Structures are given as C-alpha cells and as structure tokens.
Amino acid sequence: MGETGTRAGEWLAWALSKVEADHGAVHLLFPQAERRGGTGARRALLGALHADEATIRTLYERGDTGERLTILAALPELGLGAAAVPLVEDALRTNDARLVTAALGPYGARWLDDHAFRQGVLKCVFMGIPLASVSGLDRRTDAELTRMLSDYATERRAAGRPVPHDILERI
C-alpha cells in the first residue's frame, strides 16, 4: 500500500471511530469521505451508522448526487427494512437517470409496492433507461405492468415511432 493508500486507510479508520462514537459526526465526514478515505469510504461510514434511519435520511436529503447514489446503492446492506422507501421514491421523482436507475436497484426491487415499482419501470422507459438495469424485473413483472408496456408500445406505433426492443421482449 502506497503512502496515499496508507493515509486514506488511516483517515477512514479515524472517521469510522468518530461516527461510531457520535452518529452526528457523519454529517461533516460523509461529503469528504471518498476524497479522504478512498473508494468505498462513504459506504463504510453508512455501515457505521448501524441502521440509524434518521441520520441516513438526512444525509440523503442534504447530499449531492454522488452522495445520494452511494446511499441508494448501499440500502440493501444497511438493515433498514422498508424504512428507506421514501428515499427511493424521491429518487424516482427526479429526472436524473443515474438516480432513477439506482432507485430501481435491489432495494427498490425488494421494497417498493407494486404500483410504485410499475411507475418506476415506466419512468425508465420514458427516460430511455434500459430495462436490463431494473433489478428484479423478471420477478416483479405482472399482468398490469405487461399491459402498461403494451399500451405504451401501441401508442408509439400509432405515432409512427419505434418501440424499444427491451419493451418488445416483455409484451
């Protein structure tokens, strides 16, 4: 490990001890974690919160896109159960394809209700996000989602527009 790696490891160990002792410390440390602690440092800090739902929610709400993406990606590991569904729903309301894709990752596939999941899949279709990026799509596809995708394909054809191949595979 080079000098930079050693410093990053030392910073991360220090930051983890601070967060373990006081969850509030994460608000100052989380934004700088990747720069100071290296790749994966933010996820490590989230793990040190031991499913502190309120703190994780605040980090998400105050975070930039990179911080929000890290939180969404880490949700399956954080032991929050369904408590973080509002964060996923917030990401699905954005027009940022990265956040929408992350929202429909493993956590969203597990915890979103059927209606929200279907709407998220349609949002992917409208935004041109490949359906292959939606976790659990094969398991979560039901008659209603198939109908919605079929209706979308019918509208596209009626307008003389092409239907994306990943939709044709599902209807």
CSV table of C-alpha atoms in Angstrom, one decimal:
chain,number,residue,atom,x,y,z
A,1,MET,CA,0.0,0.0,0.0
A,2,GLY,CA,1.5,3.4,-1.0
A,3,GLU,CA,1.7,6.5,1.1
A,4,THR,CA,-1.6,7.8,-0.3
A,5,GLY,CA,-3.4,4.4,0.5
A,6,THR,CA,-2.0,4.5,4.0
A,7,ARG,CA,-3.2,8.0,4.6
A,8,ALA,CA,-6.7,7.1,3.2
A,9,GLY,CA,-6.8,4.0,5.4
A,10,GLU,CA,-5.8,6.0,8.4
A,11,TRP,CA,-8.4,8.7,7.7
A,12,LEU,CA,-11.1,6.1,7.2
A,13,ALA,CA,-10.3,4.3,10.5
A,14,TRP,CA,-10.3,7.7,12.3
A,15,ALA,CA,-13.6,8.7,10.6
A,16,LEU,CA,-15.3,5.4,11.5
A,17,SER,CA,-14.3,5.7,15.1
A,18,LYS,CA,-15.8,9.2,15.1
A,19,VAL,CA,-19.0,8.0,13.6
A,20,GLU,CA,-19.2,5.0,15.9
A,21,ALA,CA,-18.9,7.4,18.9
A,22,ASP,CA,-21.2,10.0,17.6
A,23,HIS,CA,-23.5,9.5,14.6
A,24,GLY,CA,-23.8,13.2,14.1
A,25,ALA,CA,-20.1,13.3,13.1
A,26,VAL,CA,-21.1,11.7,9.8
A,27,HIS,CA,-22.6,14.9,8.5
A,28,LEU,CA,-19.2,16.5,8.3
A,29,LEU,CA,-17.3,13.4,7.2
A,30,PHE,CA,-19.6,11.9,4.6
A,31,PRO,CA,-19.1,14.5,1.9
A,32,GLN,CA,-15.3,14.3,2.1
A,33,ALA,CA,-15.1,10.5,2.6
A,34,GLU,CA,-14.4,9.4,-0.9
A,35,ARG,CA,-11.7,12.1,-1.4
A,36,ARG,CA,-10.0,11.5,2.0
A,37,GLY,CA,-10.8,7.8,2.7
A,38,GLY,CA,-10.8,6.3,-0.7
A,39,THR,CA,-13.3,4.3,-2.8
A,40,GLY,CA,-15.9,2.7,-0.6
A,41,ALA,CA,-15.4,5.1,2.4
A,42,ARG,CA,-18.9,6.5,2.2
A,43,ARG,CA,-20.4,3.0,2.3
A,44,ALA,CA,-18.2,2.2,5.3
A,45,LEU,CA,-19.5,5.3,7.1
A,46,LEU,CA,-23.1,4.3,6.3
A,47,GLY,CA,-22.4,0.9,7.8
A,48,ALA,CA,-21.1,2.5,10.9
A,49,LEU,CA,-24.5,4.2,11.4
A,50,HIS,CA,-26.0,0.8,12.3
A,51,ALA,CA,-29.3,1.4,10.6
A,52,ASP,CA,-29.8,4.9,12.0
A,53,GLU,CA,-32.7,5.7,9.7
A,54,ALA,CA,-33.0,9.4,10.6
A,55,THR,CA,-29.3,10.1,10.0
A,56,ILE,CA,-29.3,8.2,6.7
A,57,ARG,CA,-32.4,10.1,5.6
A,58,THR,CA,-30.8,13.4,6.5
A,59,LEU,CA,-27.6,12.5,4.6
A,60,TYR,CA,-29.7,11.7,1.5
A,61,GLU,CA,-31.8,14.8,1.7
A,62,ARG,CA,-28.7,17.1,2.1
A,63,GLY,CA,-26.5,15.1,-0.2
A,64,ASP,CA,-25.3,15.8,-3.7
A,65,THR,CA,-26.0,13.4,-6.5
A,66,GLY,CA,-22.9,11.3,-5.8
A,67,GLU,CA,-23.8,11.0,-2.1
A,68,ARG,CA,-27.3,10.1,-2.9
A,69,LEU,CA,-26.2,7.4,-5.4
A,70,THR,CA,-23.9,5.9,-2.7
A,71,ILE,CA,-26.8,5.8,-0.2
A,72,LEU,CA,-29.2,4.2,-2.8
A,73,ALA,CA,-26.6,1.6,-3.7
A,74,ALA,CA,-25.9,0.8,-0.1
A,75,LEU,CA,-29.5,0.5,1.1
A,76,PRO,CA,-29.6,-3.4,0.7
A,77,GLU,CA,-26.7,-3.6,3.2
A,78,LEU,CA,-28.0,-1.1,5.8
A,79,GLY,CA,-30.7,-3.2,7.5
A,80,LEU,CA,-33.4,-0.5,7.2
A,81,GLY,CA,-36.2,-2.8,6.1
A,82,ALA,CA,-38.9,-0.7,4.3
A,83,ALA,CA,-37.9,2.5,6.2
A,84,ALA,CA,-35.9,3.8,3.3
A,85,VAL,CA,-38.6,3.5,0.7
A,86,PRO,CA,-39.2,7.3,0.8
A,87,LEU,CA,-35.6,7.8,-0.4
A,88,VAL,CA,-36.2,5.5,-3.3
A,89,GLU,CA,-39.5,7.2,-4.1
A,90,ASP,CA,-37.7,10.6,-4.0
A,91,ALA,CA,-35.1,9.4,-6.5
A,92,LEU,CA,-37.8,8.1,-8.8
A,93,ARG,CA,-39.3,11.7,-8.9
A,94,THR,CA,-36.1,13.1,-10.3
A,95,ASN,CA,-35.1,13.4,-13.9
A,96,ASP,CA,-31.6,12.2,-13.3
A,97,ALA,CA,-31.2,8.8,-15.0
A,98,ARG,CA,-28.5,7.8,-12.5
A,99,LEU,CA,-30.8,8.3,-9.5
A,100,VAL,CA,-33.7,6.6,-11.2
A,101,THR,CA,-31.6,3.6,-12.1
A,102,ALA,CA,-30.2,3.4,-8.6
A,103,ALA,CA,-33.7,3.6,-7.2
A,104,LEU,CA,-34.7,0.5,-9.1
A,105,GLY,CA,-31.7,-1.4,-7.8
A,106,PRO,CA,-32.0,-4.4,-5.4
A,107,TYR,CA,-33.5,-2.3,-2.6
A,108,GLY,CA,-36.2,-0.8,-4.7
A,109,ALA,CA,-37.0,-4.2,-6.3
A,110,ARG,CA,-37.4,-5.6,-2.8
A,111,TRP,CA,-39.4,-2.9,-1.0
A,112,LEU,CA,-41.3,-0.8,-3.5
A,113,ASP,CA,-45.0,-1.6,-3.7
A,114,ASP,CA,-46.3,-2.9,-7.0
A,115,HIS,CA,-47.7,0.4,-8.1
A,116,ALA,CA,-44.5,2.4,-7.4
A,117,PHE,CA,-42.4,-0.3,-9.0
A,118,ARG,CA,-44.5,-0.3,-12.2
A,119,GLN,CA,-44.4,3.5,-12.3
A,120,GLY,CA,-40.6,3.4,-11.9
A,121,VAL,CA,-40.3,0.9,-14.8
A,122,LEU,CA,-42.4,3.2,-17.0
A,123,LYS,CA,-40.2,6.1,-16.0
A,124,CYS,CA,-37.2,4.1,-17.2
A,125,VAL,CA,-39.0,3.5,-20.5
A,126,PHE,CA,-39.8,7.2,-20.9
A,127,MET,CA,-36.2,8.2,-20.0
A,128,GLY,CA,-34.6,5.7,-22.3
A,129,ILE,CA,-33.0,3.7,-19.4
A,130,PRO,CA,-32.5,0.1,-20.5
A,131,LEU,CA,-34.9,-2.3,-18.6
A,132,ALA,CA,-32.0,-4.6,-18.1
A,133,SER,CA,-30.8,-2.2,-15.4
A,134,VAL,CA,-34.0,-2.7,-13.3
A,135,SER,CA,-33.4,-5.2,-10.6
A,136,GLY,CA,-35.9,-7.9,-10.1
A,137,LEU,CA,-37.8,-7.1,-13.2
A,138,ASP,CA,-38.5,-10.7,-14.2
A,139,ARG,CA,-39.7,-11.5,-10.8
A,140,ARG,CA,-41.8,-8.3,-10.4
A,141,THR,CA,-43.4,-8.2,-13.9
A,142,ASP,CA,-47.1,-8.9,-13.6
A,143,ALA,CA,-50.1,-8.6,-15.9
A,144,GLU,CA,-50.6,-4.9,-15.1
A,145,LEU,CA,-47.0,-4.0,-15.9
A,146,THR,CA,-47.2,-6.0,-19.1
A,147,ARG,CA,-50.5,-4.2,-20.0
A,148,MET,CA,-48.9,-0.8,-19.3
A,149,LEU,CA,-45.9,-1.6,-21.5
A,150,SER,CA,-48.2,-3.0,-24.2
A,151,ASP,CA,-50.2,0.2,-24.2
A,152,TYR,CA,-47.0,2.3,-24.4
A,153,ALA,CA,-45.9,0.2,-27.4
A,154,THR,CA,-49.3,0.7,-29.1
A,155,GLU,CA,-49.1,4.5,-28.6
A,156,ARG,CA,-45.5,4.5,-30.1
A,157,ARG,CA,-46.6,2.5,-33.1
A,158,ALA,CA,-49.7,4.7,-33.6
A,159,ALA,CA,-47.4,7.8,-33.6
A,160,GLY,CA,-45.1,6.1,-36.2
A,161,ARG,CA,-42.3,5.9,-33.6
A,162,PRO,CA,-40.1,2.9,-32.9
A,163,VAL,CA,-40.7,0.7,-29.9
A,164,PRO,CA,-37.6,-0.1,-27.8
A,165,HIS,CA,-36.5,-3.7,-28.2
A,166,ASP,CA,-36.4,-4.3,-24.4
A,167,ILE,CA,-40.2,-3.5,-24.3
A,168,LEU,CA,-41.0,-5.8,-27.2
A,169,GLU,CA,-39.3,-8.6,-25.3
A,170,ARG,CA,-41.7,-8.1,-22.3
A,171,ILE,CA,-45.0,-7.8,-24.1
